[in-house]
Coordinates of C-alpha atoms and ligand atoms in Angstrom, one line a residue:
M11 CA 182.1 -72.5 -161.3
S12 CA 180.8 -75.6 -159.1
N13 CA 181.0 -78.9 -160.8
W14 CA 178.1 -80.1 -158.7
S15 CA 176.4 -83.0 -160.0
I16 CA 172.9 -85.0 -158.7
D17 CA 175.2 -87.8 -157.6
D18 CA 177.5 -85.9 -155.7
A19 CA 174.7 -85.1 -154.3
R20 CA 173.6 -88.9 -153.6
E21 CA 177.0 -89.7 -152.3
L22 CA 176.5 -86.4 -150.5
Y23 CA 173.1 -88.2 -148.7
G24 CA 174.0 -91.5 -148.6
V25 CA 170.7 -92.0 -149.9
Q26 CA 171.2 -94.9 -152.0
R27 CA 173.3 -96.6 -148.4
W28 CA 170.5 -95.4 -146.8
G29 CA 166.8 -95.1 -148.8
N30 CA 167.3 -98.7 -149.2
G31 CA 165.8 -97.8 -153.2
Y32 CA 162.2 -96.4 -151.6
F33 CA 164.5 -92.6 -152.2
D34 CA 166.1 -91.1 -153.9
I35 CA 167.3 -87.2 -156.0
N36 CA 166.1 -86.3 -159.2
T37 CA 166.9 -84.3 -162.2
D38 CA 165.7 -80.9 -160.3
G39 CA 167.6 -81.8 -158.8
E40 CA 164.2 -82.4 -155.5
T41 CA 164.5 -86.1 -153.1
V42 CA 162.2 -88.3 -154.1
V43 CA 159.6 -91.3 -152.9
L44 CA 159.5 -94.6 -155.3
L45 CA 156.1 -94.8 -155.5
R46 CA 153.9 -97.9 -157.3
D47 CA 151.2 -96.8 -158.2
G48 CA 149.6 -99.8 -159.7
E49 CA 152.1 -101.7 -161.7
K50 CA 155.2 -99.2 -161.9
E51 CA 157.1 -97.0 -159.8
V52 CA 157.0 -93.8 -159.9
P53 CA 158.7 -91.4 -159.0
V54 CA 157.3 -88.5 -157.0
S55 CA 159.2 -85.6 -155.4
L56 CA 158.6 -84.1 -152.0
Q57 CA 159.0 -80.6 -153.3
K58 CA 155.9 -80.9 -155.3
I59 CA 154.3 -83.5 -152.2
I60 CA 155.1 -80.4 -149.9
E61 CA 153.8 -77.4 -152.6
G62 CA 151.2 -79.6 -153.8
L63 CA 149.6 -79.9 -149.1
K64 CA 151.0 -75.4 -149.3
E65 CA 148.3 -74.9 -151.9
R66 CA 145.4 -76.3 -149.7
G67 CA 146.3 -74.6 -146.2
S68 CA 148.2 -77.0 -144.7
A69 CA 151.1 -75.6 -142.5
M70 CA 154.6 -77.0 -141.6
P71 CA 156.1 -79.8 -140.0
Q72 CA 154.7 -81.5 -142.1
Q73 CA 154.2 -85.5 -141.2
L74 CA 153.7 -87.5 -144.3
R75 CA 152.9 -91.1 -144.5
F76 CA 153.3 -93.6 -147.2
R77 CA 151.8 -96.3 -147.2
D78 CA 152.9 -98.3 -150.3
L79 CA 156.3 -98.7 -148.4
L80 CA 153.9 -99.9 -145.4
D81 CA 152.5 -102.8 -147.3
R82 CA 155.7 -103.4 -149.6
R83 CA 158.0 -103.5 -145.9
I84 CA 156.0 -106.2 -145.0
E85 CA 155.8 -108.1 -148.3
H86 CA 159.5 -108.1 -148.5
L87 CA 159.9 -109.5 -144.9
N88 CA 157.2 -112.5 -145.2
E89 CA 158.5 -113.3 -149.0
S90 CA 161.8 -113.0 -147.7
F91 CA 161.2 -115.5 -144.7
R92 CA 159.0 -117.3 -147.3
S93 CA 162.2 -117.7 -149.5
A94 CA 165.2 -118.4 -147.2
I95 CA 162.5 -121.3 -145.8
A96 CA 162.4 -123.1 -149.3
E97 CA 166.0 -122.0 -149.6
T98 CA 166.8 -123.9 -146.9
N99 CA 164.0 -126.6 -147.4
F100 CA 163.1 -126.4 -143.5
Q101 CA 159.5 -128.1 -142.8
G102 CA 158.1 -125.0 -140.4
N103 CA 156.6 -121.8 -141.8
Y104 CA 157.1 -118.8 -140.6
R105 CA 154.1 -116.4 -139.6
G106 CA 155.6 -112.8 -138.4
V107 CA 153.2 -110.4 -135.8
Y108 CA 153.7 -107.5 -135.6
P109 CA 154.2 -105.4 -132.5
I110 CA 151.7 -102.3 -131.5
K111 CA 153.8 -100.8 -129.4
V112 CA 157.2 -99.3 -133.1
N113 CA 153.4 -97.5 -134.2
Q114 CA 150.3 -98.0 -132.4
Q115 CA 148.6 -95.9 -135.3
Q116 CA 145.7 -96.6 -136.6
Q117 CA 145.7 -96.9 -140.8
V118 CA 149.3 -99.1 -139.2
I119 CA 147.1 -101.8 -137.7
E120 CA 144.4 -101.6 -140.5
E121 CA 147.0 -101.7 -142.5
I122 CA 149.1 -104.5 -141.3
T123 CA 145.5 -106.7 -140.8
E124 CA 144.3 -105.9 -144.3
F125 CA 147.7 -105.8 -146.4
G126 CA 148.9 -109.3 -144.0
K127 CA 146.0 -111.4 -144.9
K128 CA 148.0 -113.1 -147.5
Y129 CA 150.6 -113.6 -145.2
N130 CA 148.7 -115.3 -142.2
Y131 CA 150.5 -111.6 -140.9
G132 CA 149.5 -111.6 -137.2
L133 CA 149.7 -109.2 -134.3
E134 CA 151.6 -108.4 -130.8
A135 CA 150.5 -106.5 -128.1
G136 CA 151.8 -105.2 -124.5
S137 CA 150.0 -103.8 -123.1
K138 CA 145.5 -103.8 -122.2
P139 CA 145.1 -100.5 -125.3
E140 CA 146.7 -102.1 -127.3
L141 CA 144.7 -105.6 -127.0
I142 CA 141.7 -104.0 -127.3
A143 CA 142.8 -102.6 -130.6
A144 CA 144.2 -105.4 -131.9
L145 CA 140.9 -107.6 -131.1
A146 CA 138.9 -104.5 -132.7
Y147 CA 140.8 -105.5 -136.0
M148 CA 142.6 -109.1 -135.7
H149 CA 140.7 -111.4 -137.1
D150 CA 141.7 -113.9 -139.2
P151 CA 142.1 -117.3 -137.5
D152 CA 145.3 -118.5 -139.2
A153 CA 148.0 -115.7 -137.6
Y154 CA 148.4 -115.2 -134.4
L155 CA 147.2 -112.5 -130.9
I156 CA 151.1 -112.7 -128.9
C157 CA 150.7 -110.9 -125.6
N158 CA 153.0 -110.5 -123.5
G159 CA 153.9 -107.5 -121.0
Y160 CA 152.1 -107.3 -117.5
K161 CA 148.1 -109.0 -117.2
D162 CA 146.0 -108.6 -114.6
D163 CA 142.8 -110.3 -114.3
E164 CA 140.9 -108.1 -116.9
F165 CA 143.4 -107.7 -119.5
I166 CA 143.4 -112.6 -119.0
D167 CA 139.6 -112.9 -119.2
L168 CA 138.9 -110.4 -122.3
A169 CA 142.4 -113.2 -123.9
L170 CA 140.5 -116.5 -123.3
Q171 CA 136.8 -114.7 -124.8
A172 CA 138.6 -114.1 -127.9
V173 CA 139.8 -117.2 -127.7
E174 CA 136.7 -118.7 -127.4
M175 CA 135.5 -116.7 -130.9
G176 CA 137.7 -118.3 -132.6
I177 CA 141.0 -116.5 -132.3
R178 CA 144.9 -117.4 -132.0
V179 CA 145.6 -114.8 -129.1
I180 CA 148.9 -116.7 -127.3
L181 CA 149.6 -115.5 -123.6
V182 CA 152.9 -115.1 -123.1
L183 CA 153.7 -115.5 -119.3
E184 CA 156.4 -112.3 -118.8
M185 CA 156.5 -113.3 -115.0
P186 CA 156.1 -116.5 -113.0
S187 CA 153.2 -114.7 -111.0
E188 CA 151.5 -114.5 -113.8
L189 CA 150.6 -118.3 -114.8
A190 CA 148.7 -119.4 -111.3
A191 CA 146.9 -116.0 -111.9
I192 CA 146.1 -117.4 -115.7
I193 CA 144.9 -120.8 -114.5
K194 CA 143.4 -119.7 -111.9
R195 CA 140.9 -117.2 -114.7
S196 CA 141.2 -119.8 -117.2
K197 CA 139.7 -122.4 -114.4
A198 CA 136.7 -119.3 -113.3
L199 CA 135.8 -118.9 -117.1
G200 CA 136.3 -122.7 -117.8
I201 CA 138.6 -121.7 -121.2
R202 CA 141.6 -123.0 -121.7
P203 CA 144.7 -120.6 -122.4
E204 CA 147.1 -120.8 -125.4
L205 CA 150.7 -120.4 -123.4
G206 CA 153.8 -119.2 -124.3
I207 CA 156.7 -119.1 -121.8
R208 CA 159.1 -115.8 -122.0
F209 CA 162.7 -116.9 -121.8
R210 CA 165.3 -114.5 -120.4
L211 CA 168.4 -115.3 -122.2
S212 CA 172.3 -114.9 -120.9
T213 CA 173.4 -114.2 -124.5
K214 CA 174.5 -110.8 -124.8
S215 CA 173.9 -109.1 -127.2
E216 CA 175.2 -105.6 -129.0
G217 CA 173.7 -101.7 -129.5
H218 CA 172.1 -99.5 -127.9
W219 CA 169.5 -102.2 -126.3
A220 CA 172.4 -105.4 -125.4
E221 CA 170.8 -104.3 -121.1
S222 CA 166.9 -105.7 -122.8
G223 CA 169.5 -109.4 -123.4
G224 CA 170.7 -111.0 -120.3
D225 CA 170.3 -112.0 -117.7
R226 CA 169.3 -109.3 -115.6
S227 CA 167.2 -108.4 -118.0
V228 CA 164.2 -106.8 -117.4
F229 CA 161.6 -109.5 -118.4
G230 CA 161.1 -113.4 -119.0
L231 CA 161.9 -116.1 -116.5
N232 CA 165.4 -117.9 -116.2
S233 CA 166.3 -120.7 -115.9
S234 CA 165.1 -122.4 -112.8
Q235 CA 162.0 -120.1 -112.6
L236 CA 161.0 -121.6 -116.4
I237 CA 161.8 -125.6 -114.6
D238 CA 158.7 -124.4 -111.4
A239 CA 156.5 -122.9 -114.0
I240 CA 156.6 -126.4 -116.4
D241 CA 156.0 -127.8 -113.1
L242 CA 152.8 -126.4 -111.8
L243 CA 151.9 -126.6 -115.4
K244 CA 152.4 -130.4 -115.2
A245 CA 150.8 -130.3 -111.9
E246 CA 148.0 -128.9 -112.9
G247 CA 147.4 -130.8 -115.9
Y248 CA 148.7 -127.4 -118.4
L249 CA 150.7 -128.5 -120.0
D250 CA 148.7 -129.3 -122.9
C251 CA 148.2 -125.7 -123.0
L252 CA 151.5 -124.5 -123.4
T253 CA 153.4 -123.9 -127.4
L254 CA 155.4 -120.9 -127.6
F255 CA 159.0 -120.0 -127.4
H256 CA 159.0 -117.1 -127.0
Y257 CA 162.5 -114.1 -126.6
H258 CA 163.6 -110.9 -127.1
Q259 CA 166.8 -109.8 -127.4
G260 CA 166.5 -105.3 -127.6
S261 CA 166.2 -103.2 -130.2
Q262 CA 168.5 -103.1 -133.8
L263 CA 170.7 -105.6 -133.4
P264 CA 173.1 -104.2 -135.7
N265 CA 175.1 -108.1 -135.5
I266 CA 174.5 -110.8 -137.4
R267 CA 176.3 -112.6 -135.1
A268 CA 175.1 -111.6 -131.7
I269 CA 171.0 -112.7 -133.8
R270 CA 172.2 -116.7 -134.2
E271 CA 174.1 -116.1 -131.0
A272 CA 171.0 -115.7 -129.1
A273 CA 168.8 -118.6 -132.2
T274 CA 171.5 -121.4 -130.5
E275 CA 170.8 -121.0 -127.1
A276 CA 166.8 -119.6 -127.5
V277 CA 166.8 -123.1 -129.7
R278 CA 167.8 -125.7 -127.0
V279 CA 165.7 -124.7 -125.1
F280 CA 162.7 -124.8 -127.1
V281 CA 164.0 -128.5 -127.2
N282 CA 164.2 -129.0 -124.1
L283 CA 160.9 -127.9 -123.8
A284 CA 159.5 -129.9 -125.9
Q285 CA 161.9 -133.1 -124.7
E286 CA 159.2 -131.7 -121.4
G287 CA 156.2 -133.5 -123.3
A288 CA 155.2 -129.3 -124.2
P289 CA 153.3 -129.2 -127.7
M290 CA 155.9 -127.3 -128.5
E291 CA 155.1 -125.2 -132.2
I292 CA 155.4 -121.8 -132.5
L293 CA 160.2 -120.3 -131.5
D294 CA 158.7 -116.8 -130.9
M295 CA 162.4 -114.7 -131.4
G296 CA 160.8 -111.2 -130.6
G297 CA 161.7 -108.3 -132.5
G298 CA 165.5 -107.5 -133.1
L299 CA 165.8 -107.0 -137.4
A300 CA 167.8 -103.4 -137.2
V301 CA 167.9 -101.1 -139.5
D302 CA 170.4 -99.0 -141.5
Y303 CA 169.4 -96.0 -140.7
D304 CA 173.5 -94.1 -141.5
G305 CA 173.2 -96.4 -144.5
S306 CA 177.0 -97.9 -143.7
H307 CA 176.0 -101.8 -143.3
S308 CA 178.4 -102.4 -140.5
N309 CA 177.4 -103.3 -136.8
F310 CA 178.1 -99.2 -135.8
S311 CA 174.0 -99.1 -133.5
S312 CA 172.8 -97.2 -136.4
S313 CA 173.0 -100.0 -138.8
C314 CA 172.8 -103.7 -139.7
N315 CA 175.6 -105.9 -140.6
Y316 CA 173.6 -108.1 -142.8
T317 CA 170.2 -107.6 -145.0
L318 CA 166.4 -109.5 -144.7
T319 CA 167.2 -113.0 -146.8
E320 CA 170.3 -113.3 -144.2
Y321 CA 168.8 -112.5 -141.6
A322 CA 166.0 -115.3 -142.6
T323 CA 169.1 -117.6 -143.5
N324 CA 170.1 -117.3 -140.4
L325 CA 167.2 -118.0 -137.9
I326 CA 166.5 -120.9 -139.8
E327 CA 169.8 -122.5 -140.1
V328 CA 170.5 -122.6 -136.8
V329 CA 166.8 -124.0 -136.0
Q330 CA 166.8 -126.8 -138.0
K331 CA 170.6 -127.5 -137.2
H332 CA 169.3 -128.2 -133.5
C333 CA 165.7 -129.5 -134.4
D334 CA 166.6 -131.6 -136.6
E335 CA 170.1 -133.1 -134.0
S336 CA 167.6 -133.8 -131.4
S337 CA 165.0 -135.1 -133.9
I338 CA 162.4 -131.9 -132.8
P339 CA 159.7 -131.3 -135.7
H340 CA 161.0 -127.7 -137.0
P341 CA 158.9 -125.3 -135.2
T342 CA 156.6 -121.9 -136.8
L343 CA 158.4 -119.3 -137.1
V344 CA 157.6 -116.1 -135.6
T345 CA 159.3 -113.1 -135.0
E346 CA 158.0 -109.4 -133.5
S347 CA 159.6 -107.5 -136.1
G348 CA 158.6 -103.9 -136.4
R349 CA 161.1 -100.7 -136.5
A350 CA 162.4 -102.5 -139.5
V351 CA 158.1 -103.0 -141.2
V352 CA 157.2 -99.1 -139.8
A353 CA 160.6 -97.4 -140.0
Y354 CA 160.8 -96.0 -144.4
Y355 CA 157.4 -95.4 -143.2
S356 CA 156.6 -91.0 -142.2
V357 CA 159.3 -88.7 -143.5
L358 CA 159.0 -85.7 -140.9
V359 CA 158.9 -82.3 -143.0
F360 CA 160.1 -79.3 -141.8
N361 CA 160.7 -75.8 -142.7
I362 CA 163.7 -73.7 -142.4
L363 CA 162.7 -69.8 -140.3
D364 CA 165.8 -68.6 -140.6
V365 CA 169.9 -69.0 -139.8
T366 CA 172.6 -67.8 -138.4
K367 CA 175.8 -67.2 -140.1
F368 CA 179.2 -67.6 -138.4
S369 CA 181.0 -68.9 -141.8
H370 CA 181.8 -65.7 -143.6
P371 CA 183.6 -66.7 -147.1
D372 CA 182.6 -63.3 -148.6
E373 CA 184.7 -61.1 -147.8
P374 CA 183.4 -57.9 -145.4
D375 CA 183.2 -54.1 -145.7
A376 CA 186.0 -52.3 -144.4
P377 CA 187.0 -50.4 -140.9
E378 CA 185.2 -47.0 -141.4
A379 CA 188.0 -44.4 -142.5
G380 CA 188.7 -43.3 -138.8
A381 CA 187.9 -46.4 -137.4
H382 CA 189.9 -47.4 -134.8
D383 CA 193.6 -48.8 -135.4
M384 CA 192.9 -52.3 -133.5
L385 CA 190.3 -53.0 -136.7
F386 CA 192.0 -52.2 -139.4
N387 CA 194.8 -54.3 -137.9
L388 CA 192.8 -56.8 -138.1
W389 CA 191.4 -55.8 -141.5
D390 CA 195.3 -56.4 -142.9
I391 CA 195.6 -59.8 -141.8
R392 CA 193.3 -60.7 -145.3
N393 CA 195.7 -59.9 -147.2
R394 CA 198.7 -62.2 -145.6
I395 CA 196.9 -65.7 -144.9
D396 CA 198.8 -68.3 -146.9
D397 CA 199.9 -72.3 -145.2
N398 CA 202.0 -71.2 -144.3
N399 CA 201.3 -69.4 -141.5
L400 CA 197.3 -70.1 -140.4
Q401 CA 198.4 -69.8 -137.2
E402 CA 200.3 -67.2 -137.0
C403 CA 197.2 -65.3 -138.5
F404 CA 194.8 -67.2 -136.4
N405 CA 196.9 -65.8 -133.3
D406 CA 197.0 -62.0 -134.5
A407 CA 193.0 -61.8 -135.8
L408 CA 192.4 -63.9 -131.6
F409 CA 194.2 -60.4 -130.6
Y410 CA 193.4 -57.8 -132.8
R411 CA 189.7 -60.1 -131.9
D412 CA 189.6 -59.0 -128.3
Q413 CA 192.1 -55.9 -128.2
V414 CA 189.0 -54.5 -129.5
R415 CA 186.2 -55.8 -127.1
D416 CA 188.7 -54.4 -124.4
L417 CA 188.0 -51.3 -126.4
F418 CA 184.4 -51.7 -126.0
R419 CA 184.1 -52.2 -122.7
H420 CA 186.7 -49.2 -122.7
G421 CA 184.0 -47.0 -124.3
V422 CA 186.8 -46.1 -127.4
V423 CA 185.2 -48.3 -129.2
N424 CA 180.9 -48.4 -129.9
L425 CA 178.9 -51.1 -131.2
R426 CA 179.3 -50.3 -134.6
E427 CA 182.5 -50.8 -135.1
R428 CA 183.4 -54.2 -132.6
A429 CA 180.6 -55.5 -134.8
V430 CA 182.3 -54.3 -137.8
A431 CA 185.8 -56.3 -136.7
E432 CA 183.1 -59.8 -134.8
K433 CA 182.7 -59.5 -139.0
I434 CA 186.0 -59.5 -140.1
Y435 CA 186.9 -62.3 -137.6
W436 CA 184.8 -64.7 -138.2
H437 CA 185.4 -64.0 -142.2
L438 CA 189.2 -64.3 -141.1
C439 CA 188.4 -67.5 -138.9
T440 CA 186.5 -68.3 -142.7
R441 CA 189.6 -69.0 -144.3
I442 CA 191.9 -70.1 -142.4
A443 CA 189.7 -73.4 -141.9
Q444 CA 189.0 -73.5 -145.5
K445 CA 192.7 -73.2 -145.6
T446 CA 193.6 -75.7 -143.2
E447 CA 190.8 -78.5 -145.4
H448 CA 193.8 -79.0 -147.6
L449 CA 196.2 -79.5 -145.1
E450 CA 197.9 -83.1 -143.6
H451 CA 199.0 -82.0 -140.7
V452 CA 196.3 -78.7 -139.4
P453 CA 197.7 -77.4 -135.8
E454 CA 195.3 -78.7 -132.5
A455 CA 194.5 -75.0 -131.9
L456 CA 193.0 -74.7 -135.3
Q457 CA 191.5 -78.3 -135.6
T458 CA 188.4 -76.4 -133.4
L459 CA 188.1 -73.9 -136.0
Q460 CA 185.7 -76.1 -138.3
S461 CA 183.1 -77.3 -135.4
N462 CA 182.8 -73.1 -134.5
L463 CA 182.4 -72.1 -137.8
I464 CA 179.3 -74.6 -137.7
D465 CA 175.9 -71.9 -139.0
F466 CA 173.6 -72.5 -136.5
Y467 CA 169.8 -73.3 -138.6
Y468 CA 166.3 -73.0 -137.3
A469 CA 163.9 -75.2 -138.0
N470 CA 160.3 -75.8 -137.3
F471 CA 159.4 -78.5 -135.0
S472 CA 160.6 -79.7 -131.7
V473 CA 162.6 -82.9 -131.8
F474 CA 161.0 -83.7 -128.5
Q475 CA 158.0 -84.0 -130.1
S476 CA 159.3 -86.2 -133.5
L477 CA 162.1 -87.4 -132.5
P478 CA 162.7 -87.7 -129.4
D479 CA 164.9 -90.4 -129.6
A480 CA 167.7 -88.0 -131.5
W481 CA 167.1 -86.5 -128.7
A482 CA 167.1 -89.0 -125.5
I483 CA 169.6 -91.8 -127.1
Q484 CA 171.7 -89.8 -129.5
Q485 CA 169.5 -92.3 -132.4
L486 CA 170.3 -91.7 -135.4
F487 CA 168.1 -90.8 -137.9
P488 CA 169.0 -89.5 -142.4
I489 CA 168.5 -85.6 -142.4
M490 CA 168.6 -83.6 -145.7
P491 CA 167.3 -81.3 -147.9
I492 CA 164.1 -82.3 -150.8
H493 CA 164.6 -79.7 -153.2
K494 CA 167.8 -77.3 -154.2
L495 CA 170.1 -80.4 -154.5
D496 CA 170.9 -79.8 -158.1
Q497 CA 173.4 -76.7 -156.1
E498 CA 176.5 -76.9 -154.1
P499 CA 176.0 -77.3 -150.6
T500 CA 178.3 -75.0 -149.6
Q501 CA 176.8 -74.0 -145.6
R502 CA 177.2 -76.3 -143.1
A503 CA 174.9 -76.2 -140.3
I504 CA 173.5 -78.3 -136.8
L505 CA 169.3 -78.3 -136.7
A506 CA 168.4 -76.4 -133.7
D507 CA 164.3 -77.2 -132.7
I508 CA 161.6 -74.4 -132.1
T509 CA 161.3 -75.4 -128.0
C510 CA 164.5 -73.2 -126.4
D511 CA 165.9 -75.6 -124.9
C512 CA 169.6 -76.3 -125.2
D513 CA 168.8 -80.0 -125.8
G514 CA 166.2 -78.8 -129.1
K515 CA 168.8 -79.4 -132.2
I516 CA 169.5 -82.2 -133.7
D517 CA 174.4 -82.1 -134.2
R518 CA 174.6 -85.6 -135.0
F519 CA 174.3 -86.3 -138.6
I520 CA 174.8 -89.6 -140.7
D521 CA 178.6 -89.7 -142.7
R522 CA 180.0 -92.9 -144.8
D523 CA 182.0 -93.2 -142.4
S524 CA 181.4 -92.2 -139.2
V525 CA 179.3 -89.5 -137.4
S526 CA 179.5 -86.0 -138.4
T527 CA 178.7 -82.8 -135.9
F528 CA 177.6 -80.8 -139.0
L529 CA 174.6 -81.3 -142.2
R530 CA 175.7 -80.0 -145.3
V531 CA 173.2 -77.2 -146.6
H532 CA 173.5 -74.9 -148.7
K533 CA 172.5 -71.5 -148.4
R534 CA 169.7 -69.5 -147.9
E535 CA 168.7 -66.0 -148.1
S536 CA 165.8 -65.0 -145.8
G537 CA 162.9 -64.9 -146.7
E538 CA 163.7 -68.4 -149.4
E539 CA 162.0 -71.0 -148.2
Y540 CA 164.3 -74.2 -147.5
N541 CA 162.5 -77.1 -146.7
I542 CA 164.8 -80.2 -144.6
A543 CA 163.6 -83.6 -143.9
A544 CA 163.9 -86.5 -141.3
F545 CA 163.8 -90.0 -142.9
L546 CA 163.2 -93.3 -142.0
V547 CA 161.0 -92.1 -138.8
G548 CA 158.0 -94.1 -138.7
A549 CA 159.2 -96.7 -135.7
Y550 CA 158.9 -95.6 -132.2
Q551 CA 159.1 -91.2 -133.4
E552 CA 154.8 -90.5 -132.6
T553 CA 153.6 -91.5 -129.6
L554 CA 157.7 -91.5 -127.7
G555 CA 157.1 -87.6 -128.7
D556 CA 156.2 -85.5 -125.6
L557 CA 154.6 -82.1 -125.4
H558 CA 158.7 -80.2 -124.8
N559 CA 157.1 -76.1 -124.5
L560 CA 153.3 -77.5 -125.6
L561 CA 154.4 -78.2 -129.4
G562 CA 152.2 -80.8 -130.0
D563 CA 151.2 -83.2 -132.4
P564 CA 152.6 -82.2 -136.0
H565 CA 149.7 -82.3 -139.2
V566 CA 150.6 -85.8 -140.9
V567 CA 148.6 -86.8 -144.6
S568 CA 149.3 -90.2 -145.9
V569 CA 150.5 -90.4 -149.4
S570 CA 149.6 -92.0 -152.4
I571 CA 150.0 -91.7 -156.5
E572 CA 146.9 -92.7 -158.3
D573 CA 146.6 -92.7 -162.1
G574 CA 149.8 -90.4 -161.6
E575 CA 148.4 -87.9 -160.1
I576 CA 149.9 -87.4 -156.1
T577 CA 146.6 -87.7 -153.6
Y578 CA 145.7 -86.7 -150.0
T579 CA 144.1 -89.7 -147.6
H580 CA 144.6 -89.4 -144.3
E581 CA 145.0 -85.5 -143.6
V582 CA 145.1 -85.9 -139.3
E583 CA 145.2 -82.5 -138.1
G584 CA 147.8 -81.4 -135.9
D585 CA 146.8 -79.7 -132.2
S586 CA 146.0 -76.4 -131.9
V587 CA 147.4 -74.2 -128.8
A588 CA 143.6 -75.1 -127.4
D589 CA 143.9 -79.5 -127.1
V590 CA 147.4 -78.6 -126.3
L591 CA 146.5 -76.3 -123.1
S592 CA 144.2 -79.0 -122.7
Y593 CA 146.6 -81.6 -122.1
V594 CA 148.1 -80.1 -119.0
E595 CA 144.5 -79.9 -117.5
Y596 CA 143.7 -75.3 -118.7
E597 CA 140.7 -75.1 -119.5
P598 CA 140.4 -73.1 -123.3
K599 CA 137.1 -71.6 -122.5
D600 CA 138.2 -70.9 -118.6
L601 CA 141.7 -69.1 -120.5
E602 CA 139.7 -67.1 -122.4
R603 CA 137.2 -66.3 -119.6
R604 CA 139.8 -65.3 -117.1
F605 CA 141.6 -62.7 -120.3
R606 CA 138.3 -60.7 -121.3
S607 CA 137.9 -60.3 -117.6
F608 CA 141.1 -58.5 -117.9
A609 CA 141.1 -57.3 -121.6
E610 CA 138.0 -54.8 -119.5
K611 CA 139.4 -54.0 -116.9
A612 CA 141.8 -52.6 -118.9
V613 CA 139.2 -51.2 -120.1
R614 CA 137.1 -49.8 -117.2
Q615 CA 140.8 -48.8 -116.7
G616 CA 141.7 -46.8 -119.6
T617 CA 144.2 -48.1 -120.8
I618 CA 142.3 -49.6 -123.5
T619 CA 139.8 -48.9 -126.0
A620 CA 136.1 -51.3 -126.4
T621 CA 137.4 -51.6 -130.1
Q622 CA 141.0 -52.4 -128.8
R623 CA 139.4 -55.6 -126.1
K624 CA 138.1 -56.8 -129.6
I625 CA 140.4 -56.4 -131.2
I626 CA 143.2 -58.1 -128.6
M627 CA 140.7 -61.3 -127.6
E628 CA 140.1 -62.0 -131.3
S629 CA 144.1 -62.4 -131.8
Y630 CA 143.6 -64.4 -127.9
K631 CA 141.0 -66.6 -130.8
A632 CA 142.8 -67.6 -132.9
G633 CA 146.1 -68.3 -130.9
L634 CA 144.1 -70.7 -129.1
S635 CA 142.7 -72.9 -132.2
G636 CA 146.1 -71.8 -134.1
Y637 CA 149.2 -74.3 -134.9
T638 CA 151.2 -74.6 -132.0
Y639 CA 154.4 -74.7 -134.9
Y640 CA 154.9 -71.1 -136.7
E641 CA 152.3 -70.0 -138.8
D642 CA 153.8 -67.9 -141.8
Ligands
LIG16 N1 158.9 -107.0 -129.0 C1 159.3 -107.5 -127.1 C2 159.2 -108.1 -126.4 C3 159.6 -105.7 -127.8 O1 159.5 -105.7 -126.5 C4 160.4 -105.0 -128.9 C5 160.7 -103.2 -128.3 O2 161.7 -103.3 -127.8 C6 159.5 -105.4 -130.2 C7 159.4 -107.4 -130.4 C8 160.3 -105.2 -131.2 O3 161.6 -104.8 -131.8 P1 162.0 -104.0 -132.7 O4 160.8 -103.1 -133.4 O5 163.0 -103.9 -132.5 O6 162.2 -104.8 -133.9

């Protein structure tokens, strides 16, 4: 009997380390999200959410969005800065902006502008489409709309016209040539711009995006370009328009020391710009605030060694110190924190379709009487395995298994006998590997045995569509089953998606001390429902995802809790097969017409009957309108 408990599950999957108080496991062994229902916080089972969706006829995979978690992140960010400002007696404000690129979904922008209003929370637009979306939602005259990215005349004109309407739009120079273009359009329209300059810090940071900062970073002006820009602003009489200084060190910065170092360099430049005579008011410290995906609270790239409060306090202290030293008034601080605001908001849930097992802890069938001797030699190894002869037993198992394969090639052993031998072999390997777990010294040849015994769990989703960063930059996301957690997960698995691509798999998982090459999962009997979720996927994943193998967007639903009831809103149906085909320039009607004439030809040739044609055409049309994922 296993004495497995819910606490063991919590420890194994680290849910309380990465969950940040938003996720946990209930006594029924189901993963819960903690959502606010009025004044109360209610644990809501993800499995129950999925069951409700199934009853309503919505298939897996499902992307669940929790608006409450988005609100709480906005609140946490803004309140952390507020209290750090109060504690340090900082004289400036905090006025964050949300970088639209991190999750552009309409619902996110709507929520940020509605819920963030009490904090004058603004937006950052990095392109013309983002600016156009932002202008439709961002109408708070005290919030900032910061424009980064390349700007053509159309972009500049729109931003200037919005200034006339009373929106605080700030055009940030990313490249030296932009300044002349802005001045030209400003003169043409007769509208004075509010300007910012992005600077290329020399301070290098750590983590995956280290190259976004430092001398070789792609964006921003270096110090000589900055001085040229100041001189041009002075010459053109525009220096009074420069109010903002911006830098961006990179995303997911794991180490607070590097953040402090960059802030120190930045505030020194800020002070110098003020001393040049610019009315410097805003210090925009960009993105980078990290998410502790693995819950290790370390400077590992999937984690961070600081809390939000420490982040806010560190930035404020550095700015305060250097401004005070130069008698410059404390600025309004801006961060463009995206990941830390939206990551928690989305969870991807998918079902397991099938399993290929390599580990065989259960005793296999014995060879039948009359089977070749080699099979019995293999079978007999079972009785002699002990801690002292693991290497010898493994060598023997390998030898007899290969002998059986040779005999098969020579026609002496048939396929059925070969299958029996393979099963015995994997059973022996499983038992030997189990014994090595308790050994202090594991012989070299047996060290890789464990990894060869990891099962494949075939999961109904696409890594490329729903977790692109897991594939592209090996980012870790917390992944765990959402039910059965009151039972011990005895299997080790990697997750293979349904794209038929060798890279379409997840084989790196969070672990307490390092990265694990497998996920502990429950035994799944054929046909049994088994659901797994990837958490903290609200940042970057949705729009970076692609159509590899023509697997489209999954169904999306927003979930909240009202008067104790699970409430589904903002349901967005995932792509249909016709949708994804049209994205790659097929015309669904034309496909249908082509297939119909092919079917008609088959009727004429007598290959199928007219009635069969009708049934085949119905299947074809149902396929076109169906979900791109595996449907039961
Ligand atoms: N600001 C700029 C200019 C960026 O390029 C990015 C993303 O890389 C961000 C903000 C958002 O960064 P994060 O999501 O790490 O907060």
